């Protein structure tokens, strides 16, 4: 039996895994990091989660789960520096990381970096410590640029992602589509890229009574309810969802609920509220702001349909959460949706232009209201995505890297098929 790494340094530099979900830099990656760390800790691994000290990050070392600690790193600069503003400070973060390791009195068997900025820090730390380095990008700059939505990602990000994809010991991609992009556009050696999906807390995300959920949210049983959950960045497609909602044959009592964004008064929320008014649908659209994860099952269970209108998703975690709650999903062809959605079981894939999106939403809502997708079958479609199985798949990749390291071998072939 292969030995598991005893100590793991997990890096998530630009965003705290325990930050407020739905904020600009806090989303699915944060959920992934903290759930994975928790499961690895339960399996006896000692995991230190390193993130920058700041308003959303920790001030002191604190427990974050069984065998898991959240550790702040000092890097100077201003607390509100953007992601690119962190790049010149990477040497300072490395010194802080090394100082903690030395004071704590232990070595790390493996480094797992999340996002390209953390990958740059992780590559330097892994080289200094002689430890294997695994990277999960969560989003790819080249993929965002190819989506044609929003500002172009800078050349710095693209070049660093390419360097990491070709130079690290293992890349963990959440879907086969992302693996193909890593190989094609970033030059990642196929033997080093493994597919391991994101997971969902099946104990938390489960079907709740629909009538009671609607009563809690002030919705009527006869309401036709579409739900959006996510950030309000352009790549997420919330604006084109508003356009499609305005164009669809809505009928009476059709509602669109938007969960997420940076809160009332923020520029992104204000822009979408203005767009809804210009489209004449503001009376049918509700901006609910950020919702605690513990409350999300109520929102999913109250909705007839979750809509994922993104231009690009590395995975699309909210689709798993909704399906686990028994709520069907209508999604563009992004992330896991193309592999997961089955029109006979749990939802529809939609084309992205507003007209086609509107027609697809009409059809998906009609099917959902007619009971075409029973809740039990919708939930069963994601039963293999529990975090316990995902963590086991990640741990197998870690074990392969640790075994090769112990034997002085080069990077072993990825299981690529590390799917649970």
mmCIF file of C-alpha atoms in Angstrom:
data_model
loop_
_atom_site.group_PDB
_atom_site.id
_atom_site.type_symbol
_atom_site.label_atom_id
_atom_site.label_comp_id
_atom_site.label_asym_id
_atom_site.label_seq_id
_atom_site.Cartn_x
_atom_site.Cartn_y
_atom_site.Cartn_z
ATOM 1 C CA UNK A 1 0.000 0.000 0.000
ATOM 2 C CA UNK A 2 1.384 3.398 -0.979
ATOM 3 C CA UNK A 3 2.251 5.777 1.824
ATOM 4 C CA UNK A 4 0.273 9.002 2.059
ATOM 5 C CA UNK A 5 2.143 12.289 2.490
ATOM 6 C CA UNK A 6 2.227 13.131 6.191
ATOM 7 C CA UNK A 7 2.418 16.926 5.860
ATOM 8 C CA UNK A 8 0.920 18.979 3.047
ATOM 9 C CA UNK A 9 1.414 22.678 2.386
ATOM 10 C CA UNK A 10 -1.695 23.947 0.585
ATOM 11 C CA UNK A 11 -1.379 27.440 -0.876
ATOM 12 C CA UNK A 12 -4.245 29.787 -1.704
ATOM 13 C CA UNK A 13 -2.501 33.118 -1.671
ATOM 14 C CA UNK A 14 -4.925 35.653 -3.135
ATOM 15 C CA UNK A 15 -8.126 34.417 -1.476
ATOM 16 C CA UNK A 16 -8.790 32.991 1.961
ATOM 17 C CA UNK A 17 -10.575 29.624 1.821
ATOM 18 C CA UNK A 18 -12.697 30.900 4.698
ATOM 19 C CA UNK A 19 -13.545 34.264 3.135
ATOM 20 C CA UNK A 20 -17.120 35.363 2.464
ATOM 21 C CA UNK A 21 -18.443 33.340 -0.461
ATOM 22 C CA UNK A 22 -19.703 35.283 -3.445
ATOM 23 C CA UNK A 23 -17.187 38.105 -3.109
ATOM 24 C CA UNK A 24 -14.969 39.057 -6.042
ATOM 25 C CA UNK A 25 -12.214 36.521 -5.311
ATOM 26 C CA UNK A 26 -14.076 34.049 -3.108
ATOM 27 C CA UNK A 27 -16.084 31.335 -4.796
ATOM 28 C CA UNK A 28 -15.833 27.719 -5.830
ATOM 29 C CA UNK A 29 -12.077 27.581 -5.267
ATOM 30 C CA UNK A 30 -12.516 28.465 -1.604
ATOM 31 C CA UNK A 31 -15.115 25.721 -1.174
ATOM 32 C CA UNK A 32 -12.829 23.234 -2.933
ATOM 33 C CA UNK A 33 -9.778 24.052 -0.797
ATOM 34 C CA UNK A 34 -11.475 23.905 2.578
ATOM 35 C CA UNK A 35 -13.518 20.776 1.850
ATOM 36 C CA UNK A 36 -10.502 18.944 0.422
ATOM 37 C CA UNK A 37 -8.316 19.972 3.364
ATOM 38 C CA UNK A 38 -10.986 18.806 5.809
ATOM 39 C CA UNK A 39 -11.254 15.391 4.167
ATOM 40 C CA UNK A 40 -7.484 14.968 3.941
ATOM 41 C CA UNK A 41 -7.183 15.885 7.603
ATOM 42 C CA UNK A 42 -9.756 13.222 8.480
ATOM 43 C CA UNK A 43 -7.533 10.716 6.672
ATOM 44 C CA UNK A 44 -4.582 11.539 8.900
ATOM 45 C CA UNK A 45 -2.763 14.054 6.703
ATOM 46 C CA UNK A 46 -1.556 17.224 8.415
ATOM 47 C CA UNK A 47 -2.568 20.122 6.206
ATOM 48 C CA UNK A 48 -1.481 23.735 6.551
ATOM 49 C CA UNK A 49 -3.556 26.187 4.492
ATOM 50 C CA UNK A 50 -1.436 29.239 3.682
ATOM 51 C CA UNK A 51 -3.132 32.464 2.632
ATOM 52 C CA UNK A 52 -2.140 36.106 2.808
ATOM 53 C CA UNK A 53 -2.819 38.094 5.914
ATOM 54 C CA UNK A 54 -5.524 40.644 5.211
ATOM 55 C CA UNK A 55 -9.092 41.781 5.845
ATOM 56 C CA UNK A 56 -10.554 38.489 4.609
ATOM 57 C CA UNK A 57 -7.680 36.332 5.826
ATOM 58 C CA UNK A 58 -6.509 35.213 9.257
ATOM 59 C CA UNK A 59 -4.346 37.296 11.603
ATOM 60 C CA UNK A 60 -2.947 34.323 13.511
ATOM 61 C CA UNK A 61 -2.557 30.599 13.030
ATOM 62 C CA UNK A 62 -5.823 28.883 13.875
ATOM 63 C CA UNK A 63 -7.376 25.411 13.570
ATOM 64 C CA UNK A 64 -9.510 24.877 10.464
ATOM 65 C CA UNK A 65 -10.504 21.224 10.818
ATOM 66 C CA UNK A 66 -9.080 17.904 12.005
ATOM 67 C CA UNK A 67 -5.295 18.119 11.482
ATOM 68 C CA UNK A 68 -5.805 21.342 9.482
ATOM 69 C CA UNK A 69 -4.447 24.818 10.269
ATOM 70 C CA UNK A 70 -5.067 28.165 8.576
ATOM 71 C CA UNK A 71 -1.786 30.082 8.437
ATOM 72 C CA UNK A 72 -1.389 33.783 7.486
ATOM 73 C CA UNK A 73 1.527 34.929 5.335
ATOM 74 C CA UNK A 74 2.989 38.410 5.440
ATOM 75 C CA UNK A 75 3.946 40.008 2.156
ATOM 76 C CA UNK A 76 3.888 43.737 2.786
ATOM 77 C CA UNK A 77 2.014 46.131 0.527
ATOM 78 C CA UNK A 78 -1.554 47.309 0.949
ATOM 79 C CA UNK A 79 -4.337 45.043 2.111
ATOM 80 C CA UNK A 80 -6.485 45.917 -0.920
ATOM 81 C CA UNK A 81 -3.847 45.116 -3.556
ATOM 82 C CA UNK A 82 -5.362 43.198 -6.445
ATOM 83 C CA UNK A 83 -4.128 39.830 -7.622
ATOM 84 C CA UNK A 84 -1.505 41.273 -9.959
ATOM 85 C CA UNK A 85 -0.323 43.515 -7.142
ATOM 86 C CA UNK A 86 0.661 40.389 -5.217
ATOM 87 C CA UNK A 87 3.018 39.129 -7.910
ATOM 88 C CA UNK A 88 5.981 41.450 -7.132
ATOM 89 C CA UNK A 89 5.620 40.525 -3.474
ATOM 90 C CA UNK A 90 6.047 36.778 -3.991
ATOM 91 C CA UNK A 91 9.632 36.805 -2.596
ATOM 92 C CA UNK A 92 8.289 38.347 0.618
ATOM 93 C CA UNK A 93 5.551 35.726 0.864
ATOM 94 C CA UNK A 94 8.174 33.021 0.312
ATOM 95 C CA UNK A 95 10.272 34.384 3.175
ATOM 96 C CA UNK A 96 7.196 34.388 5.413
ATOM 97 C CA UNK A 97 6.354 30.832 4.385
ATOM 98 C CA UNK A 98 9.900 29.631 5.029
ATOM 99 C CA UNK A 99 10.047 31.429 8.369
ATOM 100 C CA UNK A 100 6.879 29.659 9.505
ATOM 101 C CA UNK A 101 8.191 26.275 8.365
ATOM 102 C CA UNK A 102 11.474 26.775 10.191
ATOM 103 C CA UNK A 103 9.828 27.997 13.399
ATOM 104 C CA UNK A 104 7.268 25.185 13.298
ATOM 105 C CA UNK A 105 10.059 22.662 13.061
ATOM 106 C CA UNK A 106 8.842 20.356 10.303
ATOM 107 C CA UNK A 107 9.228 19.653 6.609
ATOM 108 C CA UNK A 108 6.450 19.251 4.062
ATOM 109 C CA UNK A 109 6.081 16.115 1.966
ATOM 110 C CA UNK A 110 4.071 17.808 -0.771
ATOM 111 C CA UNK A 111 2.961 21.263 -1.942
ATOM 112 C CA UNK A 112 -0.488 21.739 -3.518
ATOM 113 C CA UNK A 113 -1.037 25.189 -5.029
ATOM 114 C CA UNK A 114 -4.380 26.672 -6.040
ATOM 115 C CA UNK A 115 -4.516 29.292 -8.824
ATOM 116 C CA UNK A 116 -1.541 30.552 -10.799
ATOM 117 C CA UNK A 117 -0.303 33.081 -8.228
ATOM 118 C CA UNK A 118 -0.119 30.409 -5.553
ATOM 119 C CA UNK A 119 1.497 28.151 -8.136
ATOM 120 C CA UNK A 120 4.368 30.614 -8.550
ATOM 121 C CA UNK A 121 4.906 30.638 -4.789
ATOM 122 C CA UNK A 122 4.460 26.877 -4.552
ATOM 123 C CA UNK A 123 7.021 26.185 -7.281
ATOM 124 C CA UNK A 124 9.647 28.185 -5.408
ATOM 125 C CA UNK A 125 8.818 26.554 -2.063
ATOM 126 C CA UNK A 126 8.732 23.018 -3.497
ATOM 127 C CA UNK A 127 12.115 23.529 -5.178
ATOM 128 C CA UNK A 128 13.624 24.815 -1.933
ATOM 129 C CA UNK A 129 12.192 21.930 0.103
ATOM 130 C CA UNK A 130 12.756 19.173 -2.465
ATOM 131 C CA UNK A 131 9.047 18.305 -2.350
ATOM 132 C CA UNK A 132 6.668 17.347 -5.192
ATOM 133 C CA UNK A 133 4.447 20.152 -6.457
ATOM 134 C CA UNK A 134 0.816 19.719 -7.554
ATOM 135 C CA UNK A 135 -1.233 22.573 -9.035
ATOM 136 C CA UNK A 136 -4.965 23.119 -9.489
ATOM 137 C CA UNK A 137 -5.578 26.251 -11.573
ATOM 138 C CA UNK A 138 -9.356 26.543 -10.991
ATOM 139 C CA UNK A 139 -9.527 28.918 -13.967
ATOM 140 C CA UNK A 140 -7.191 29.301 -16.941
ATOM 141 C CA UNK A 141 -6.277 32.701 -18.334
ATOM 142 C CA UNK A 142 -6.147 31.398 -21.896
ATOM 143 C CA UNK A 143 -9.633 29.919 -21.540
ATOM 144 C CA UNK A 144 -11.044 33.173 -20.158
ATOM 145 C CA UNK A 145 -9.484 35.088 -23.049
ATOM 146 C CA UNK A 146 -10.890 32.653 -25.584
ATOM 147 C CA UNK A 147 -14.367 33.116 -24.093
ATOM 148 C CA UNK A 148 -14.313 36.669 -25.458
ATOM 149 C CA UNK A 149 -16.010 38.030 -22.350
ATOM 150 C CA UNK A 150 -14.577 40.694 -20.084
ATOM 151 C CA UNK A 151 -11.094 42.158 -19.956
ATOM 152 C CA UNK A 152 -8.256 40.103 -21.386
ATOM 153 C CA UNK A 153 -6.049 38.345 -18.884
ATOM 154 C CA UNK A 154 -2.476 39.731 -18.927
ATOM 155 C CA UNK A 155 0.437 38.064 -20.664
ATOM 156 C CA UNK A 156 2.111 37.614 -17.267
ATOM 157 C CA UNK A 157 -0.634 35.249 -16.169
ATOM 158 C CA UNK A 158 -0.563 33.305 -19.431
ATOM 159 C CA UNK A 159 3.201 32.819 -19.364
ATOM 160 C CA UNK A 160 3.248 31.786 -15.706
ATOM 161 C CA UNK A 161 0.406 29.296 -16.247
ATOM 162 C CA UNK A 162 2.318 27.784 -19.156
ATOM 163 C CA UNK A 163 5.484 27.529 -17.051
ATOM 164 C CA UNK A 164 3.591 25.849 -14.231
ATOM 165 C CA UNK A 165 1.697 23.481 -16.545
ATOM 166 C CA UNK A 166 4.935 22.298 -18.134
ATOM 167 C CA UNK A 167 7.099 22.329 -15.015
ATOM 168 C CA UNK A 168 5.113 21.099 -12.012
ATOM 169 C CA UNK A 169 4.894 17.442 -11.031
ATOM 170 C CA UNK A 170 1.127 17.132 -11.357
ATOM 171 C CA UNK A 171 -1.752 19.238 -12.617
ATOM 172 C CA UNK A 172 -5.179 18.316 -11.283
ATOM 173 C CA UNK A 173 -7.851 19.298 -13.817
ATOM 174 C CA UNK A 174 -11.523 19.202 -12.810
ATOM 175 C CA UNK A 175 -12.853 18.035 -16.198
ATOM 176 C CA UNK A 176 -11.566 16.265 -19.294
ATOM 177 C CA UNK A 177 -12.254 19.469 -21.241
ATOM 178 C CA UNK A 178 -9.963 21.441 -18.934
ATOM 179 C CA UNK A 179 -7.317 18.740 -19.308
ATOM 180 C CA UNK A 180 -7.471 19.085 -23.076
ATOM 181 C CA UNK A 181 -7.058 22.877 -22.809
ATOM 182 C CA UNK A 182 -4.058 22.477 -20.511
ATOM 183 C CA UNK A 183 -2.398 20.170 -23.008
ATOM 184 C CA UNK A 184 -3.338 22.118 -26.129
ATOM 185 C CA UNK A 185 -2.892 25.719 -25.016
ATOM 186 C CA UNK A 186 -0.457 25.500 -22.086
ATOM 187 C CA UNK A 187 1.779 22.695 -23.321
ATOM 188 C CA UNK A 188 1.185 20.471 -20.284
ATOM 189 C CA UNK A 189 2.658 16.983 -20.755
ATOM 190 C CA UNK A 190 -0.357 14.608 -20.925
ATOM 191 C CA UNK A 191 1.310 12.190 -18.515
ATOM 192 C CA UNK A 192 1.280 14.839 -15.792
ATOM 193 C CA UNK A 193 -2.378 15.933 -16.002
ATOM 194 C CA UNK A 194 -4.955 14.015 -13.987
ATOM 195 C CA UNK A 195 -8.709 14.571 -14.039
ATOM 196 C CA UNK A 196 -10.186 14.860 -10.546
ATOM 197 C CA UNK A 197 -13.551 16.666 -10.282
ATOM 198 C CA UNK A 198 -14.823 18.960 -7.599
ATOM 199 C CA UNK A 199 -17.146 17.551 -4.973
ATOM 200 C CA UNK A 200 -20.307 18.364 -3.081
ATOM 201 C CA UNK A 201 -21.351 17.928 0.542
ATOM 202 C CA UNK A 202 -24.180 15.477 0.052
ATOM 203 C CA UNK A 203 -25.131 15.754 3.728
ATOM 204 C CA UNK A 204 -25.575 19.525 3.436
ATOM 205 C CA UNK A 205 -26.954 19.807 -0.085
ATOM 206 C CA UNK A 206 -30.046 17.630 -0.108
ATOM 207 C CA UNK A 207 -33.673 18.077 -1.166
ATOM 208 C CA UNK A 208 -35.788 20.080 1.271
ATOM 209 C CA UNK A 209 -39.548 20.456 1.255
ATOM 210 C CA UNK A 210 -40.295 22.775 -1.668
ATOM 211 C CA UNK A 211 -43.387 24.416 -0.214
ATOM 212 C CA UNK A 212 -41.654 25.144 3.098
ATOM 213 C CA UNK A 213 -38.565 26.444 1.276
ATOM 214 C CA UNK A 214 -40.712 28.776 -0.798
ATOM 215 C CA UNK A 215 -42.547 30.046 2.239
ATOM 216 C CA UNK A 216 -39.215 30.936 3.853
ATOM 217 C CA UNK A 217 -38.283 32.971 0.776
ATOM 218 C CA UNK A 218 -41.686 34.598 0.334
ATOM 219 C CA UNK A 219 -42.514 32.651 -2.834
ATOM 220 C CA UNK A 220 -45.871 31.109 -3.751
ATOM 221 C CA UNK A 221 -46.398 27.494 -4.800
ATOM 222 C CA UNK A 222 -47.573 28.613 -8.243
ATOM 223 C CA UNK A 223 -44.513 30.814 -8.897
ATOM 224 C CA UNK A 224 -42.235 29.718 -11.735
ATOM 225 C CA UNK A 225 -38.779 30.238 -10.224
ATOM 226 C CA UNK A 226 -35.418 30.456 -11.966
ATOM 227 C CA UNK A 227 -32.313 30.719 -9.770
ATOM 228 C CA UNK A 228 -28.817 32.055 -10.459
ATOM 229 C CA UNK A 229 -26.011 31.537 -7.925
ATOM 230 C CA UNK A 230 -22.560 33.001 -8.445
ATOM 231 C CA UNK A 231 -20.356 36.034 -8.730
ATOM 232 C CA UNK A 232 -21.354 38.931 -10.977
ATOM 233 C CA UNK A 233 -18.174 39.025 -13.078
ATOM 234 C CA UNK A 234 -18.780 39.260 -16.856
ATOM 235 C CA UNK A 235 -17.591 35.722 -17.554
ATOM 236 C CA UNK A 236 -20.415 34.345 -15.383
ATOM 237 C CA UNK A 237 -23.041 35.540 -17.889
ATOM 238 C CA UNK A 238 -25.528 37.152 -15.490
ATOM 239 C CA UNK A 239 -26.180 40.015 -17.930
ATOM 240 C CA UNK A 240 -27.072 37.719 -20.798
ATOM 241 C CA UNK A 241 -29.309 35.779 -18.415
ATOM 242 C CA UNK A 242 -31.252 38.999 -17.791
ATOM 243 C CA UNK A 243 -31.539 39.537 -21.544
ATOM 244 C CA UNK A 244 -32.755 35.975 -22.080
ATOM 245 C CA UNK A 245 -35.228 36.260 -19.209
ATOM 246 C CA UNK A 246 -36.662 39.419 -20.781
ATOM 247 C CA UNK A 247 -36.981 37.668 -24.155
ATOM 248 C CA UNK A 248 -38.553 34.410 -22.989
ATOM 249 C CA UNK A 249 -42.256 33.745 -22.816
ATOM 250 C CA UNK A 250 -42.476 34.085 -19.077
ATOM 251 C CA UNK A 251 -46.147 33.823 -18.358
ATOM 252 C CA UNK A 252 -47.616 34.957 -15.052
ATOM 253 C CA UNK A 253 -45.697 34.742 -11.764
ATOM 254 C CA UNK A 254 -42.313 33.924 -13.332
ATOM 255 C CA UNK A 255 -39.455 35.000 -11.073
ATOM 256 C CA UNK A 256 -35.686 35.212 -11.421
ATOM 257 C CA UNK A 257 -33.654 35.131 -8.211
ATOM 258 C CA UNK A 258 -29.995 36.151 -8.305
ATOM 259 C CA UNK A 259 -27.817 35.068 -5.377
ATOM 260 C CA UNK A 260 -24.261 36.395 -5.097
ATOM 261 C CA UNK A 261 -22.326 39.459 -6.131
ATOM 262 C CA UNK A 262 -20.623 42.010 -3.908
ATOM 263 C CA UNK A 263 -23.813 43.136 -2.197
ATOM 264 C CA UNK A 264 -26.251 46.080 -2.482
ATOM 265 C CA UNK A 265 -24.657 49.233 -3.833
ATOM 266 C CA UNK A 266 -21.637 47.505 -5.344
ATOM 267 C CA UNK A 267 -20.796 48.490 -8.945
ATOM 268 C CA UNK A 268 -21.457 44.997 -10.317
ATOM 269 C CA UNK A 269 -24.860 44.722 -8.624
ATOM 270 C CA UNK A 270 -25.832 48.271 -9.568
ATOM 271 C CA UNK A 271 -24.981 47.584 -13.222
ATOM 272 C CA UNK A 272 -27.194 44.493 -13.312
ATOM 273 C CA UNK A 273 -30.035 46.281 -11.511
ATOM 274 C CA UNK A 274 -29.849 49.054 -14.100
ATOM 275 C CA UNK A 275 -29.884 46.497 -16.922
ATOM 276 C CA UNK A 276 -32.985 44.847 -15.433
ATOM 277 C CA UNK A 277 -34.754 48.226 -15.296
ATOM 278 C CA UNK A 278 -33.809 48.996 -18.901
ATOM 279 C CA UNK A 279 -35.202 45.612 -19.962
ATOM 280 C CA UNK A 280 -38.440 46.257 -18.074
ATOM 281 C CA UNK A 281 -38.102 43.205 -15.827
ATOM 282 C CA UNK A 282 -37.017 44.725 -12.511
ATOM 283 C CA UNK A 283 -40.343 43.769 -10.913
ATOM 284 C CA UNK A 284 -39.746 40.114 -11.723
ATOM 285 C CA UNK A 285 -36.065 39.963 -10.729
ATOM 286 C CA UNK A 286 -34.812 39.802 -7.137
ATOM 287 C CA UNK A 287 -31.191 40.485 -6.151
ATOM 288 C CA UNK A 288 -30.734 38.550 -2.922
ATOM 289 C CA UNK A 289 -27.040 39.286 -2.305
ATOM 290 C CA UNK A 290 -24.728 36.813 -0.677
ATOM 291 C CA UNK A 291 -26.266 33.808 1.025
ATOM 292 C CA UNK A 292 -24.520 31.651 3.602
ATOM 293 C CA UNK A 293 -23.785 28.133 2.384
ATOM 294 C CA UNK A 294 -25.997 26.739 5.089
ATOM 295 C CA UNK A 295 -28.952 28.606 3.551
ATOM 296 C CA UNK A 296 -28.271 27.704 -0.069
ATOM 297 C CA UNK A 297 -30.158 24.358 0.067
ATOM 298 C CA UNK A 298 -33.316 26.339 0.850
ATOM 299 C CA UNK A 299 -32.819 28.452 -2.273
ATOM 300 C CA UNK A 300 -32.006 25.470 -4.479
ATOM 301 C CA UNK A 301 -34.996 23.523 -3.147
ATOM 302 C CA UNK A 302 -37.353 26.460 -3.691
ATOM 303 C CA UNK A 303 -36.364 26.886 -7.346
ATOM 304 C CA UNK A 304 -37.774 25.042 -10.330
ATOM 305 C CA UNK A 305 -34.482 25.393 -12.143
ATOM 306 C CA UNK A 306 -30.901 26.540 -11.560
ATOM 307 C CA UNK A 307 -29.478 28.472 -14.510
ATOM 308 C CA UNK A 308 -25.738 28.442 -15.254
ATOM 309 C CA UNK A 309 -25.301 30.959 -18.112
ATOM 310 C CA UNK A 310 -21.491 31.291 -17.987
ATOM 311 C CA UNK A 311 -19.192 31.935 -20.906
ATOM 312 C CA UNK A 312 -16.533 29.850 -19.154
ATOM 313 C CA UNK A 313 -16.365 27.667 -16.067
ATOM 314 C CA UNK A 314 -13.474 25.501 -15.025
ATOM 315 C CA UNK A 315 -16.012 23.239 -13.310
ATOM 316 C CA UNK A 316 -19.274 24.875 -12.173
ATOM 317 C CA UNK A 317 -19.696 23.824 -8.552
ATOM 318 C CA UNK A 318 -23.171 25.354 -8.169
ATOM 319 C CA UNK A 319 -24.507 22.834 -10.687
ATOM 320 C CA UNK A 320 -23.470 19.985 -8.374
ATOM 321 C CA UNK A 321 -25.028 21.715 -5.383
ATOM 322 C CA UNK A 322 -28.354 22.261 -7.135
ATOM 323 C CA UNK A 323 -28.524 18.714 -8.481
ATOM 324 C CA UNK A 324 -27.709 17.323 -5.029
ATOM 325 C CA UNK A 325 -30.771 19.266 -3.797
ATOM 326 C CA UNK A 326 -32.894 17.603 -6.477
ATOM 327 C CA UNK A 327 -33.168 20.771 -8.582
ATOM 328 C CA UNK A 328 -32.566 20.396 -12.336
ATOM 329 C CA UNK A 329 -30.042 22.610 -14.119
ATOM 330 C CA UNK A 330 -30.106 24.514 -17.406
ATOM 331 C CA UNK A 331 -26.557 25.417 -18.403
ATOM 332 C CA UNK A 332 -24.416 26.574 -21.275
ATOM 333 C CA UNK A 333 -21.741 24.133 -22.431
ATOM 334 C CA UNK A 334 -19.199 24.945 -19.759
ATOM 335 C CA UNK A 335 -17.291 23.022 -17.112
ATOM 336 C CA UNK A 336 -18.862 19.819 -15.893
ATOM 337 C CA UNK A 337 -22.281 20.643 -17.372
ATOM 338 C CA UNK A 338 -21.483 19.116 -20.764
ATOM 339 C CA UNK A 339 -20.589 15.802 -19.106
ATOM 340 C CA UNK A 340 -23.181 15.787 -16.365
ATOM 341 C CA UNK A 341 -26.470 17.037 -17.784
ATOM 342 C CA UNK A 342 -28.791 14.487 -19.390
ATOM 343 C CA UNK A 343 -32.136 15.711 -20.800
ATOM 344 C CA UNK A 344 -33.808 12.501 -19.663
ATOM 345 C CA UNK A 345 -32.511 12.797 -16.094
ATOM 346 C CA UNK A 346 -31.522 16.190 -14.730
ATOM 347 C CA UNK A 347 -31.580 19.183 -17.081
ATOM 348 C CA UNK A 348 -30.696 20.740 -20.408
ATOM 349 C CA UNK A 349 -27.640 22.151 -22.154
ATOM 350 C CA UNK A 350 -28.324 25.548 -23.708
ATOM 351 C CA UNK A 351 -26.825 27.618 -26.494
ATOM 352 C CA UNK A 352 -25.363 30.905 -25.361
ATOM 353 C CA UNK A 353 -26.866 33.715 -27.424
ATOM 354 C CA UNK A 354 -29.788 35.423 -25.639
ATOM 355 C CA UNK A 355 -32.427 34.252 -28.153
ATOM 356 C CA UNK A 356 -31.416 30.594 -27.977
ATOM 357 C CA UNK A 357 -30.901 30.911 -24.237
ATOM 358 C CA UNK A 358 -34.443 32.261 -23.863
ATOM 359 C CA UNK A 359 -35.934 29.398 -25.867
ATOM 360 C CA UNK A 360 -33.910 26.861 -23.918
ATOM 361 C CA UNK A 361 -35.042 28.313 -20.603
ATOM 362 C CA UNK A 362 -38.672 28.181 -21.706
ATOM 363 C CA UNK A 363 -38.309 24.490 -22.554
ATOM 364 C CA UNK A 364 -36.352 23.630 -19.414
ATOM 365 C CA UNK A 365 -38.845 25.457 -17.191
ATOM 366 C CA UNK A 366 -41.746 23.734 -18.928
ATOM 367 C CA UNK A 367 -40.190 20.312 -18.318
ATOM 368 C CA UNK A 368 -39.319 21.122 -14.717
ATOM 369 C CA UNK A 369 -42.855 22.282 -13.922
ATOM 370 C CA UNK A 370 -44.293 19.181 -15.649
ATOM 371 C CA UNK A 371 -42.242 16.881 -13.380
ATOM 372 C CA UNK A 372 -40.045 15.514 -16.182
ATOM 373 C CA UNK A 373 -37.087 15.309 -13.817
ATOM 374 C CA UNK A 374 -38.010 13.595 -10.516
ATOM 375 C CA UNK A 375 -36.000 14.925 -7.604
ATOM 376 C CA UNK A 376 -34.728 11.495 -6.587
ATOM 377 C CA UNK A 377 -33.227 10.897 -10.014
ATOM 378 C CA UNK A 378 -31.731 14.391 -10.169
ATOM 379 C CA UNK A 379 -29.957 13.866 -6.851
ATOM 380 C CA UNK A 380 -28.816 10.360 -7.778
ATOM 381 C CA UNK A 381 -27.027 11.781 -10.827
ATOM 382 C CA UNK A 382 -24.377 13.354 -8.565
ATOM 383 C CA UNK A 383 -24.075 10.599 -5.966
ATOM 384 C CA UNK A 384 -20.491 9.814 -7.056
ATOM 385 C CA UNK A 385 -19.356 13.389 -6.411
ATOM 386 C CA UNK A 386 -19.267 13.249 -2.610
ATOM 387 C CA UNK A 387 -16.188 14.906 -1.113
ATOM 388 C CA UNK A 388 -15.050 11.644 0.454
ATOM 389 C CA UNK A 389 -14.611 10.066 -2.988
ATOM 390 C CA UNK A 390 -13.015 13.186 -4.451
ATOM 391 C CA UNK A 391 -10.518 13.341 -1.581
ATOM 392 C CA UNK A 392 -9.646 9.681 -2.113
ATOM 393 C CA UNK A 393 -8.914 10.432 -5.777
ATOM 394 C CA UNK A 394 -6.700 13.409 -4.886
ATOM 395 C CA UNK A 395 -4.914 11.343 -2.259
ATOM 396 C CA UNK A 396 -4.102 8.689 -4.855
ATOM 397 C CA UNK A 397 -2.366 11.349 -6.941
ATOM 398 C CA UNK A 398 -0.458 12.538 -3.867
ATOM 399 C CA UNK A 399 0.590 8.974 -3.074
ATOM 400 C CA UNK A 400 1.949 8.432 -6.581
ATOM 401 C CA UNK A 401 4.019 11.598 -6.320
ATOM 402 C CA UNK A 402 5.263 10.740 -2.829
ATOM 403 C CA UNK A 403 6.215 7.206 -3.905
ATOM 404 C CA UNK A 404 8.164 8.506 -6.895
ATOM 405 C CA UNK A 405 9.874 11.080 -4.687
ATOM 406 C CA UNK A 406 10.903 8.415 -2.163
ATOM 407 C CA UNK A 407 12.372 6.237 -4.911
ATOM 408 C CA UNK A 408 14.109 9.128 -6.621
ATOM 409 C CA UNK A 409 12.099 8.661 -9.800
ATOM 410 C CA UNK A 410 10.794 11.229 -12.239
ATOM 411 C CA UNK A 411 7.161 12.267 -12.168
ATOM 412 C CA UNK A 412 4.941 9.175 -12.575
ATOM 413 C CA UNK A 413 2.134 9.008 -15.095
ATOM 414 C CA UNK A 414 -1.030 10.651 -13.843
ATOM 415 C CA UNK A 415 -3.941 8.360 -13.143
ATOM 416 C CA UNK A 416 -5.997 10.761 -15.276
ATOM 417 C CA UNK A 417 -8.813 9.135 -14.515
ATOM 418 C CA UNK A 418 -8.549 10.044 -10.934
ATOM 419 C CA UNK A 419 -12.279 10.596 -11.052
ATOM 420 C CA UNK A 420 -14.180 9.233 -8.020
#
